[in-house]
């Protein structure tokens, strides 16, 4: 079975980077400890230090669903909600080609 890739784009408004960057990295570091999370990279644009991409690889949709119930994800998601319009986020699912 092919693995599931979650590609997330995040744009943080000026003045809010310090509030979210640690949470993004904590979420990523904790996520790779999950049994069926194979990779979770956070990269920042070389042209815009407020633009990020998350590259997440899960065994399957059930693993992604389980990830979204973890304490570290829920803490990150709560912060996203608190930042409101100061953060833009979009995500798209892909299938990793074998």
mmCIF file of C-alpha atoms in Angstrom:
data_model
loop_
_atom_site.group_PDB
_atom_site.id
_atom_site.type_symbol
_atom_site.label_atom_id
_atom_site.label_comp_id
_atom_site.label_asym_id
_atom_site.label_seq_id
_atom_site.Cartn_x
_atom_site.Cartn_y
_atom_site.Cartn_z
ATOM 1 C CA UNK A 1 0.000 0.000 0.000
ATOM 2 C CA UNK A 2 1.281 3.461 -0.859
ATOM 3 C CA UNK A 3 1.907 5.918 1.914
ATOM 4 C CA UNK A 4 -0.039 9.125 2.403
ATOM 5 C CA UNK A 5 1.661 12.523 2.122
ATOM 6 C CA UNK A 6 0.148 15.607 3.728
ATOM 7 C CA UNK A 7 1.612 18.770 2.217
ATOM 8 C CA UNK A 8 0.782 21.851 4.285
ATOM 9 C CA UNK A 9 1.545 25.471 3.394
ATOM 10 C CA UNK A 10 1.645 27.984 6.257
ATOM 11 C CA UNK A 11 2.025 31.761 5.990
ATOM 12 C CA UNK A 12 2.491 33.703 9.236
ATOM 13 C CA UNK A 13 1.761 37.433 9.496
ATOM 14 C CA UNK A 14 4.505 39.849 10.533
ATOM 15 C CA UNK A 15 4.875 39.982 14.293
ATOM 16 C CA UNK A 16 3.508 36.475 14.944
ATOM 17 C CA UNK A 17 6.426 34.265 13.965
ATOM 18 C CA UNK A 18 7.716 33.930 17.530
ATOM 19 C CA UNK A 19 4.290 32.693 18.668
ATOM 20 C CA UNK A 20 4.037 29.828 16.186
ATOM 21 C CA UNK A 21 7.505 28.665 15.107
ATOM 22 C CA UNK A 22 8.299 26.716 18.289
ATOM 23 C CA UNK A 23 4.859 25.080 18.180
ATOM 24 C CA UNK A 24 5.415 23.998 14.563
ATOM 25 C CA UNK A 25 8.757 22.409 15.411
ATOM 26 C CA UNK A 26 7.457 20.747 18.584
ATOM 27 C CA UNK A 27 4.568 19.268 16.628
ATOM 28 C CA UNK A 28 6.961 17.943 13.975
ATOM 29 C CA UNK A 29 9.424 16.459 16.488
ATOM 30 C CA UNK A 30 6.664 14.728 18.433
ATOM 31 C CA UNK A 31 4.928 13.536 15.272
ATOM 32 C CA UNK A 32 7.877 11.491 14.018
ATOM 33 C CA UNK A 33 7.707 9.563 17.291
ATOM 34 C CA UNK A 34 4.239 8.319 16.327
ATOM 35 C CA UNK A 35 4.207 4.695 15.195
ATOM 36 C CA UNK A 36 2.915 5.331 11.665
ATOM 37 C CA UNK A 37 4.369 8.765 10.952
ATOM 38 C CA UNK A 38 7.421 8.130 8.789
ATOM 39 C CA UNK A 39 8.530 11.702 8.129
ATOM 40 C CA UNK A 40 7.619 15.223 9.202
ATOM 41 C CA UNK A 41 9.773 18.029 7.831
ATOM 42 C CA UNK A 42 9.204 21.734 8.355
ATOM 43 C CA UNK A 43 10.927 23.947 5.791
ATOM 44 C CA UNK A 44 11.019 27.716 5.502
ATOM 45 C CA UNK A 45 11.177 29.699 2.277
ATOM 46 C CA UNK A 46 14.532 31.253 1.432
ATOM 47 C CA UNK A 47 12.678 34.254 -0.004
ATOM 48 C CA UNK A 48 10.160 34.749 2.836
ATOM 49 C CA UNK A 49 10.959 33.683 6.394
ATOM 50 C CA UNK A 50 7.238 33.764 7.240
ATOM 51 C CA UNK A 51 6.324 31.047 4.685
ATOM 52 C CA UNK A 52 6.595 27.372 5.648
ATOM 53 C CA UNK A 53 5.850 23.995 4.148
ATOM 54 C CA UNK A 54 5.259 20.828 6.151
ATOM 55 C CA UNK A 55 6.036 17.543 4.400
ATOM 56 C CA UNK A 56 4.378 14.754 6.372
ATOM 57 C CA UNK A 57 4.409 11.063 5.442
ATOM 58 C CA UNK A 58 2.003 8.628 7.102
ATOM 59 C CA UNK A 59 1.405 4.932 6.654
ATOM 60 C CA UNK A 60 -2.209 5.602 5.670
ATOM 61 C CA UNK A 61 -5.253 7.810 6.321
ATOM 62 C CA UNK A 62 -5.869 6.106 9.664
ATOM 63 C CA UNK A 63 -2.376 7.162 10.795
ATOM 64 C CA UNK A 64 -3.067 10.772 9.786
ATOM 65 C CA UNK A 65 -6.395 10.651 11.616
ATOM 66 C CA UNK A 66 -4.631 9.284 14.720
ATOM 67 C CA UNK A 67 -2.022 12.061 14.456
ATOM 68 C CA UNK A 68 -4.780 14.656 14.505
ATOM 69 C CA UNK A 69 -5.929 13.335 17.896
ATOM 70 C CA UNK A 70 -2.541 13.597 19.640
ATOM 71 C CA UNK A 71 -1.851 16.129 22.385
ATOM 72 C CA UNK A 72 0.951 17.826 20.438
ATOM 73 C CA UNK A 73 -1.200 18.286 17.327
ATOM 74 C CA UNK A 74 -4.165 19.555 19.339
ATOM 75 C CA UNK A 75 -1.929 22.095 21.123
ATOM 76 C CA UNK A 76 -0.628 23.302 17.745
ATOM 77 C CA UNK A 77 -4.158 23.402 16.288
ATOM 78 C CA UNK A 78 -5.423 25.421 19.261
ATOM 79 C CA UNK A 79 -2.693 28.001 18.663
ATOM 80 C CA UNK A 80 -3.618 28.147 14.965
ATOM 81 C CA UNK A 81 -7.164 28.976 16.019
ATOM 82 C CA UNK A 82 -5.997 31.658 18.436
ATOM 83 C CA UNK A 83 -3.907 33.353 15.743
ATOM 84 C CA UNK A 84 -6.962 33.613 13.497
ATOM 85 C CA UNK A 85 -6.333 35.748 10.419
ATOM 86 C CA UNK A 86 -2.658 36.141 11.349
ATOM 87 C CA UNK A 87 -1.935 32.717 9.928
ATOM 88 C CA UNK A 88 -2.947 31.256 6.581
ATOM 89 C CA UNK A 89 -2.877 27.513 6.131
ATOM 90 C CA UNK A 90 -3.730 25.153 3.304
ATOM 91 C CA UNK A 91 -3.230 21.410 3.021
ATOM 92 C CA UNK A 92 -3.442 18.830 0.286
ATOM 93 C CA UNK A 93 -3.131 15.049 0.434
ATOM 94 C CA UNK A 94 -0.955 13.078 -1.978
ATOM 95 C CA UNK A 95 -0.050 9.441 -2.511
ATOM 96 C CA UNK A 96 3.645 8.590 -2.365
ATOM 97 C CA UNK A 97 4.627 6.769 -5.551
ATOM 98 C CA UNK A 98 6.528 3.547 -4.944
#
